[in-house]
JSON list of C-alpha atoms in Angstrom, two decimals:
[
{"chain": "A", "resi": 1, "resn": "UNK", "atom": "CA", "xyz": [95.53, 129.18, 108.74]},
{"chain": "A", "resi": 2, "resn": "UNK", "atom": "CA", "xyz": [92.98, 126.40, 109.41]},
{"chain": "A", "resi": 3, "resn": "UNK", "atom": "CA", "xyz": [91.26, 127.14, 106.10]},
{"chain": "A", "resi": 4, "resn": "UNK", "atom": "CA", "xyz": [94.60, 126.95, 104.26]},
{"chain": "A", "resi": 5, "resn": "UNK", "atom": "CA", "xyz": [95.51, 123.64, 105.96]},
{"chain": "A", "resi": 6, "resn": "UNK", "atom": "CA", "xyz": [92.13, 122.18, 105.01]},
{"chain": "A", "resi": 7, "resn": "UNK", "atom": "CA", "xyz": [92.67, 123.30, 101.42]},
{"chain": "A", "resi": 8, "resn": "UNK", "atom": "CA", "xyz": [96.14, 121.67, 101.37]},
{"chain": "A", "resi": 9, "resn": "UNK", "atom": "CA", "xyz": [94.63, 118.40, 102.65]},
{"chain": "A", "resi": 10, "resn": "UNK", "atom": "CA", "xyz": [91.91, 118.50, 99.98]},
{"chain": "A", "resi": 11, "resn": "UNK", "atom": "CA", "xyz": [94.47, 119.20, 97.25]},
{"chain": "A", "resi": 12, "resn": "UNK", "atom": "CA", "xyz": [96.70, 116.37, 98.56]},
{"chain": "A", "resi": 13, "resn": "UNK", "atom": "CA", "xyz": [99.62, 118.75, 99.14]},
{"chain": "A", "resi": 14, "resn": "UNK", "atom": "CA", "xyz": [100.27, 117.37, 102.63]},
{"chain": "A", "resi": 15, "resn": "UNK", "atom": "CA", "xyz": [102.19, 114.09, 102.77]},
{"chain": "A", "resi": 16, "resn": "UNK", "atom": "CA", "xyz": [101.01, 111.87, 105.63]},
{"chain": "A", "resi": 17, "resn": "UNK", "atom": "CA", "xyz": [103.13, 108.94, 106.83]},
{"chain": "A", "resi": 18, "resn": "UNK", "atom": "CA", "xyz": [102.08, 106.34, 109.37]},
{"chain": "A", "resi": 19, "resn": "UNK", "atom": "CA", "xyz": [103.66, 103.33, 111.05]},
{"chain": "A", "resi": 20, "resn": "UNK", "atom": "CA", "xyz": [101.63, 100.33, 112.11]},
{"chain": "A", "resi": 21, "resn": "UNK", "atom": "CA", "xyz": [102.10, 96.81, 113.37]},
{"chain": "A", "resi": 22, "resn": "UNK", "atom": "CA", "xyz": [99.95, 94.26, 111.57]},
{"chain": "A", "resi": 23, "resn": "UNK", "atom": "CA", "xyz": [98.73, 90.77, 112.27]},
{"chain": "A", "resi": 24, "resn": "UNK", "atom": "CA", "xyz": [100.14, 89.02, 109.24]},
{"chain": "A", "resi": 25, "resn": "UNK", "atom": "CA", "xyz": [102.71, 89.93, 106.61]},
{"chain": "A", "resi": 26, "resn": "UNK", "atom": "CA", "xyz": [101.54, 91.07, 103.16]},
{"chain": "A", "resi": 27, "resn": "UNK", "atom": "CA", "xyz": [102.43, 88.82, 100.21]},
{"chain": "A", "resi": 28, "resn": "UNK", "atom": "CA", "xyz": [103.92, 91.83, 98.42]},
{"chain": "A", "resi": 29, "resn": "UNK", "atom": "CA", "xyz": [106.31, 93.67, 100.72]},
{"chain": "A", "resi": 30, "resn": "UNK", "atom": "CA", "xyz": [105.47, 97.00, 99.11]},
{"chain": "A", "resi": 31, "resn": "UNK", "atom": "CA", "xyz": [102.82, 98.31, 96.81]},
{"chain": "A", "resi": 32, "resn": "UNK", "atom": "CA", "xyz": [99.84, 100.54, 96.21]},
{"chain": "A", "resi": 33, "resn": "UNK", "atom": "CA", "xyz": [96.29, 99.63, 97.20]},
{"chain": "A", "resi": 34, "resn": "UNK", "atom": "CA", "xyz": [93.80, 101.38, 94.92]},
{"chain": "A", "resi": 35, "resn": "UNK", "atom": "CA", "xyz": [90.37, 100.16, 96.03]},
{"chain": "A", "resi": 36, "resn": "UNK", "atom": "CA", "xyz": [87.39, 102.50, 96.53]},
{"chain": "A", "resi": 37, "resn": "UNK", "atom": "CA", "xyz": [85.61, 102.53, 99.90]},
{"chain": "A", "resi": 38, "resn": "UNK", "atom": "CA", "xyz": [82.05, 103.21, 100.97]},
{"chain": "A", "resi": 39, "resn": "UNK", "atom": "CA", "xyz": [80.02, 103.05, 104.16]},
{"chain": "A", "resi": 40, "resn": "UNK", "atom": "CA", "xyz": [78.53, 99.62, 104.84]},
{"chain": "A", "resi": 41, "resn": "UNK", "atom": "CA", "xyz": [76.95, 97.74, 107.74]},
{"chain": "A", "resi": 42, "resn": "UNK", "atom": "CA", "xyz": [78.09, 94.77, 109.80]},
{"chain": "A", "resi": 43, "resn": "UNK", "atom": "CA", "xyz": [76.09, 93.40, 112.71]},
{"chain": "A", "resi": 44, "resn": "UNK", "atom": "CA", "xyz": [73.92, 96.54, 112.63]},
{"chain": "A", "resi": 45, "resn": "UNK", "atom": "CA", "xyz": [76.92, 98.87, 112.95]},
{"chain": "A", "resi": 46, "resn": "UNK", "atom": "CA", "xyz": [78.34, 101.17, 110.29]},
{"chain": "A", "resi": 47, "resn": "UNK", "atom": "CA", "xyz": [81.86, 100.65, 109.03]},
{"chain": "A", "resi": 48, "resn": "UNK", "atom": "CA", "xyz": [83.73, 101.26, 105.81]},
{"chain": "A", "resi": 49, "resn": "UNK", "atom": "CA", "xyz": [83.87, 98.47, 103.23]},
{"chain": "A", "resi": 50, "resn": "UNK", "atom": "CA", "xyz": [85.85, 97.81, 100.06]},
{"chain": "A", "resi": 51, "resn": "UNK", "atom": "CA", "xyz": [84.11, 98.50, 96.77]},
{"chain": "A", "resi": 52, "resn": "UNK", "atom": "CA", "xyz": [86.57, 97.19, 94.11]},
{"chain": "A", "resi": 53, "resn": "UNK", "atom": "CA", "xyz": [83.94, 97.08, 91.37]},
{"chain": "A", "resi": 54, "resn": "UNK", "atom": "CA", "xyz": [83.67, 100.87, 91.61]},
{"chain": "A", "resi": 55, "resn": "UNK", "atom": "CA", "xyz": [87.08, 101.23, 89.91]},
{"chain": "A", "resi": 56, "resn": "UNK", "atom": "CA", "xyz": [85.54, 100.35, 86.54]},
{"chain": "A", "resi": 57, "resn": "UNK", "atom": "CA", "xyz": [82.48, 102.46, 87.33]},
{"chain": "A", "resi": 58, "resn": "UNK", "atom": "CA", "xyz": [84.72, 105.48, 87.95]},
{"chain": "A", "resi": 59, "resn": "UNK", "atom": "CA", "xyz": [86.33, 104.97, 84.56]},
{"chain": "A", "resi": 60, "resn": "UNK", "atom": "CA", "xyz": [82.92, 104.87, 82.85]},
{"chain": "A", "resi": 61, "resn": "UNK", "atom": "CA", "xyz": [81.29, 107.41, 85.19]},
{"chain": "A", "resi": 62, "resn": "UNK", "atom": "CA", "xyz": [78.38, 105.11, 86.08]},
{"chain": "A", "resi": 63, "resn": "UNK", "atom": "CA", "xyz": [76.08, 106.61, 88.71]},
{"chain": "A", "resi": 64, "resn": "UNK", "atom": "CA", "xyz": [76.19, 103.55, 91.00]},
{"chain": "A", "resi": 65, "resn": "UNK", "atom": "CA", "xyz": [79.71, 104.56, 92.06]},
{"chain": "A", "resi": 66, "resn": "UNK", "atom": "CA", "xyz": [78.45, 107.82, 93.57]},
{"chain": "A", "resi": 67, "resn": "UNK", "atom": "CA", "xyz": [78.59, 106.48, 97.13]},
{"chain": "A", "resi": 68, "resn": "UNK", "atom": "CA", "xyz": [82.00, 104.85, 96.77]},
{"chain": "A", "resi": 69, "resn": "UNK", "atom": "CA", "xyz": [85.02, 107.10, 97.23]},
{"chain": "A", "resi": 70, "resn": "UNK", "atom": "CA", "xyz": [88.37, 106.52, 95.57]},
{"chain": "A", "resi": 71, "resn": "UNK", "atom": "CA", "xyz": [90.97, 105.49, 98.15]},
{"chain": "A", "resi": 72, "resn": "UNK", "atom": "CA", "xyz": [94.67, 104.99, 97.42]},
{"chain": "A", "resi": 73, "resn": "UNK", "atom": "CA", "xyz": [97.22, 103.81, 99.98]},
{"chain": "A", "resi": 74, "resn": "UNK", "atom": "CA", "xyz": [100.93, 103.17, 99.41]},
{"chain": "A", "resi": 75, "resn": "UNK", "atom": "CA", "xyz": [102.72, 100.83, 101.83]},
{"chain": "A", "resi": 76, "resn": "UNK", "atom": "CA", "xyz": [106.09, 99.25, 102.50]},
{"chain": "A", "resi": 77, "resn": "UNK", "atom": "CA", "xyz": [107.01, 96.52, 104.99]},
{"chain": "A", "resi": 78, "resn": "UNK", "atom": "CA", "xyz": [109.86, 97.92, 107.10]},
{"chain": "A", "resi": 79, "resn": "UNK", "atom": "CA", "xyz": [110.39, 94.80, 109.21]},
{"chain": "A", "resi": 80, "resn": "UNK", "atom": "CA", "xyz": [108.76, 91.49, 109.94]},
{"chain": "A", "resi": 81, "resn": "UNK", "atom": "CA", "xyz": [108.92, 88.97, 112.74]},
{"chain": "A", "resi": 82, "resn": "UNK", "atom": "CA", "xyz": [106.97, 85.75, 112.66]},
{"chain": "A", "resi": 83, "resn": "UNK", "atom": "CA", "xyz": [103.36, 86.54, 111.80]},
{"chain": "A", "resi": 84, "resn": "UNK", "atom": "CA", "xyz": [103.70, 90.31, 112.38]},
{"chain": "A", "resi": 85, "resn": "UNK", "atom": "CA", "xyz": [104.97, 93.20, 110.29]},
{"chain": "A", "resi": 86, "resn": "UNK", "atom": "CA", "xyz": [105.96, 96.81, 110.85]},
{"chain": "A", "resi": 87, "resn": "UNK", "atom": "CA", "xyz": [104.55, 98.70, 107.88]},
{"chain": "A", "resi": 88, "resn": "UNK", "atom": "CA", "xyz": [105.03, 102.29, 106.76]},
{"chain": "A", "resi": 89, "resn": "UNK", "atom": "CA", "xyz": [101.90, 103.65, 105.11]},
{"chain": "A", "resi": 90, "resn": "UNK", "atom": "CA", "xyz": [101.27, 106.74, 102.96]},
{"chain": "A", "resi": 91, "resn": "UNK", "atom": "CA", "xyz": [97.57, 107.41, 102.31]},
{"chain": "A", "resi": 92, "resn": "UNK", "atom": "CA", "xyz": [97.28, 109.29, 99.01]},
{"chain": "A", "resi": 93, "resn": "UNK", "atom": "CA", "xyz": [93.63, 110.12, 99.67]},
{"chain": "A", "resi": 94, "resn": "UNK", "atom": "CA", "xyz": [91.93, 110.97, 102.94]},
{"chain": "A", "resi": 95, "resn": "UNK", "atom": "CA", "xyz": [88.98, 108.62, 103.36]},
{"chain": "A", "resi": 96, "resn": "UNK", "atom": "CA", "xyz": [87.76, 107.75, 106.85]},
{"chain": "A", "resi": 97, "resn": "UNK", "atom": "CA", "xyz": [89.44, 104.55, 108.17]},
{"chain": "A", "resi": 98, "resn": "UNK", "atom": "CA", "xyz": [91.22, 104.14, 104.82]},
{"chain": "A", "resi": 99, "resn": "UNK", "atom": "CA", "xyz": [94.44, 102.64, 106.23]},
{"chain": "A", "resi": 100, "resn": "UNK", "atom": "CA", "xyz": [92.58, 100.26, 108.51]},
{"chain": "A", "resi": 101, "resn": "UNK", "atom": "CA", "xyz": [90.27, 98.99, 105.75]},
{"chain": "A", "resi": 102, "resn": "UNK", "atom": "CA", "xyz": [92.97, 98.70, 103.09]},
{"chain": "A", "resi": 103, "resn": "UNK", "atom": "CA", "xyz": [95.29, 96.75, 105.40]},
{"chain": "A", "resi": 104, "resn": "UNK", "atom": "CA", "xyz": [92.59, 94.67, 107.09]},
{"chain": "A", "resi": 105, "resn": "UNK", "atom": "CA", "xyz": [90.38, 93.82, 104.13]},
{"chain": "A", "resi": 106, "resn": "UNK", "atom": "CA", "xyz": [92.58, 94.64, 101.12]},
{"chain": "A", "resi": 107, "resn": "UNK", "atom": "CA", "xyz": [95.79, 92.93, 102.26]},
{"chain": "A", "resi": 108, "resn": "UNK", "atom": "CA", "xyz": [94.20, 90.69, 104.94]},
{"chain": "A", "resi": 109, "resn": "UNK", "atom": "CA", "xyz": [96.79, 92.02, 107.41]},
{"chain": "A", "resi": 110, "resn": "UNK", "atom": "CA", "xyz": [94.78, 94.05, 109.93]},
{"chain": "A", "resi": 111, "resn": "UNK", "atom": "CA", "xyz": [96.41, 96.55, 112.24]},
{"chain": "A", "resi": 112, "resn": "UNK", "atom": "CA", "xyz": [97.21, 94.89, 115.57]},
{"chain": "A", "resi": 113, "resn": "UNK", "atom": "CA", "xyz": [94.45, 95.82, 118.01]},
{"chain": "A", "resi": 114, "resn": "UNK", "atom": "CA", "xyz": [91.94, 96.83, 115.30]},
{"chain": "A", "resi": 115, "resn": "UNK", "atom": "CA", "xyz": [88.94, 94.66, 116.03]},
{"chain": "A", "resi": 116, "resn": "UNK", "atom": "CA", "xyz": [86.58, 96.59, 113.74]},
{"chain": "A", "resi": 117, "resn": "UNK", "atom": "CA", "xyz": [88.43, 95.69, 110.53]},
{"chain": "A", "resi": 118, "resn": "UNK", "atom": "CA", "xyz": [89.91, 92.27, 111.38]},
{"chain": "A", "resi": 119, "resn": "UNK", "atom": "CA", "xyz": [86.99, 90.12, 110.17]},
{"chain": "A", "resi": 120, "resn": "UNK", "atom": "CA", "xyz": [85.03, 90.56, 106.94]},
{"chain": "A", "resi": 121, "resn": "UNK", "atom": "CA", "xyz": [81.77, 89.18, 108.35]},
{"chain": "A", "resi": 122, "resn": "UNK", "atom": "CA", "xyz": [81.75, 90.29, 111.99]},
{"chain": "A", "resi": 123, "resn": "UNK", "atom": "CA", "xyz": [83.13, 92.77, 114.51]},
{"chain": "A", "resi": 124, "resn": "UNK", "atom": "CA", "xyz": [85.06, 90.77, 117.09]},
{"chain": "A", "resi": 125, "resn": "UNK", "atom": "CA", "xyz": [88.44, 90.63, 118.81]},
{"chain": "A", "resi": 126, "resn": "UNK", "atom": "CA", "xyz": [91.32, 89.52, 116.62]},
{"chain": "A", "resi": 127, "resn": "UNK", "atom": "CA", "xyz": [92.48, 85.93, 116.65]},
{"chain": "A", "resi": 128, "resn": "UNK", "atom": "CA", "xyz": [96.23, 85.98, 117.22]},
{"chain": "A", "resi": 129, "resn": "UNK", "atom": "CA", "xyz": [98.66, 83.17, 116.51]},
{"chain": "A", "resi": 130, "resn": "UNK", "atom": "CA", "xyz": [100.41, 81.42, 119.40]},
{"chain": "A", "resi": 131, "resn": "UNK", "atom": "CA", "xyz": [103.73, 83.15, 118.63]},
{"chain": "A", "resi": 132, "resn": "UNK", "atom": "CA", "xyz": [102.07, 86.59, 118.73]},
{"chain": "A", "resi": 133, "resn": "UNK", "atom": "CA", "xyz": [100.30, 85.82, 122.00]},
{"chain": "A", "resi": 134, "resn": "UNK", "atom": "CA", "xyz": [103.62, 84.71, 123.50]},
{"chain": "A", "resi": 135, "resn": "UNK", "atom": "CA", "xyz": [105.50, 87.78, 122.19]},
{"chain": "A", "resi": 136, "resn": "UNK", "atom": "CA", "xyz": [102.81, 90.10, 123.59]},
{"chain": "A", "resi": 137, "resn": "UNK", "atom": "CA", "xyz": [102.54, 88.10, 126.83]},
{"chain": "A", "resi": 138, "resn": "UNK", "atom": "CA", "xyz": [98.75, 88.00, 126.55]},
{"chain": "A", "resi": 139, "resn": "UNK", "atom": "CA", "xyz": [96.09, 85.29, 126.46]},
{"chain": "A", "resi": 140, "resn": "UNK", "atom": "CA", "xyz": [93.57, 85.16, 123.60]},
{"chain": "A", "resi": 141, "resn": "UNK", "atom": "CA", "xyz": [90.79, 86.03, 126.06]},
{"chain": "A", "resi": 142, "resn": "UNK", "atom": "CA", "xyz": [92.52, 89.39, 126.75]},
{"chain": "A", "resi": 143, "resn": "UNK", "atom": "CA", "xyz": [93.31, 90.32, 123.13]},
{"chain": "A", "resi": 144, "resn": "UNK", "atom": "CA", "xyz": [90.37, 92.75, 123.06]},
{"chain": "A", "resi": 145, "resn": "UNK", "atom": "CA", "xyz": [92.35, 95.00, 125.44]},
{"chain": "A", "resi": 146, "resn": "UNK", "atom": "CA", "xyz": [95.32, 95.42, 123.07]},
{"chain": "A", "resi": 147, "resn": "UNK", "atom": "CA", "xyz": [95.37, 99.02, 121.79]},
{"chain": "A", "resi": 148, "resn": "UNK", "atom": "CA", "xyz": [95.46, 99.74, 118.09]},
{"chain": "A", "resi": 149, "resn": "UNK", "atom": "CA", "xyz": [99.06, 99.86, 116.82]},
{"chain": "A", "resi": 150, "resn": "UNK", "atom": "CA", "xyz": [98.71, 102.69, 114.28]},
{"chain": "A", "resi": 151, "resn": "UNK", "atom": "CA", "xyz": [100.81, 105.81, 114.70]},
{"chain": "A", "resi": 152, "resn": "UNK", "atom": "CA", "xyz": [100.91, 109.04, 112.69]},
{"chain": "A", "resi": 153, "resn": "UNK", "atom": "CA", "xyz": [104.65, 109.25, 112.02]},
{"chain": "A", "resi": 154, "resn": "UNK", "atom": "CA", "xyz": [105.00, 112.40, 109.97]},
{"chain": "A", "resi": 155, "resn": "UNK", "atom": "CA", "xyz": [103.03, 115.15, 108.22]},
{"chain": "A", "resi": 156, "resn": "UNK", "atom": "CA", "xyz": [105.02, 117.04, 105.59]},
{"chain": "A", "resi": 157, "resn": "UNK", "atom": "CA", "xyz": [103.67, 120.49, 104.76]},
{"chain": "A", "resi": 158, "resn": "UNK", "atom": "CA", "xyz": [104.61, 122.33, 101.58]},
{"chain": "A", "resi": 159, "resn": "UNK", "atom": "CA", "xyz": [106.57, 125.55, 101.92]},
{"chain": "A", "resi": 160, "resn": "UNK", "atom": "CA", "xyz": [104.14, 128.47, 101.82]},
{"chain": "A", "resi": 161, "resn": "UNK", "atom": "CA", "xyz": [106.81, 131.14, 101.40]}
]
């Protein structure tokens, strides 16, 4: 059974849906993010980074794209309040930290509580707006204790008969 599930994941037969709260509201309330990812470094620590130039390299099969992996994420803003949004996300590929990187770096709307992918140039606690701090009843100095607001909502498996 585990082997079959793994195969279904690899063949993208399993539909994964997530809900997350973000700091910021995307300019486009729904869309598809199609930006390759690869492992990078920030402050001596590994983390995934966007590699948009690899899209053209994939089309032309240039070897420099061999470390970048295609990553596609569909999203839709379900609700918004002030500087926060509730977003439903469907990753079409299964790259490590794909949702976090696409929202944080691709849309510039990081998942609330995700300090790893909130800043392009450093790993540090998020800076929240005054209205978000008030709504969460937290001071900026305590923001680092906010848990990540990303939830696996649903996994749809195909009928196996």
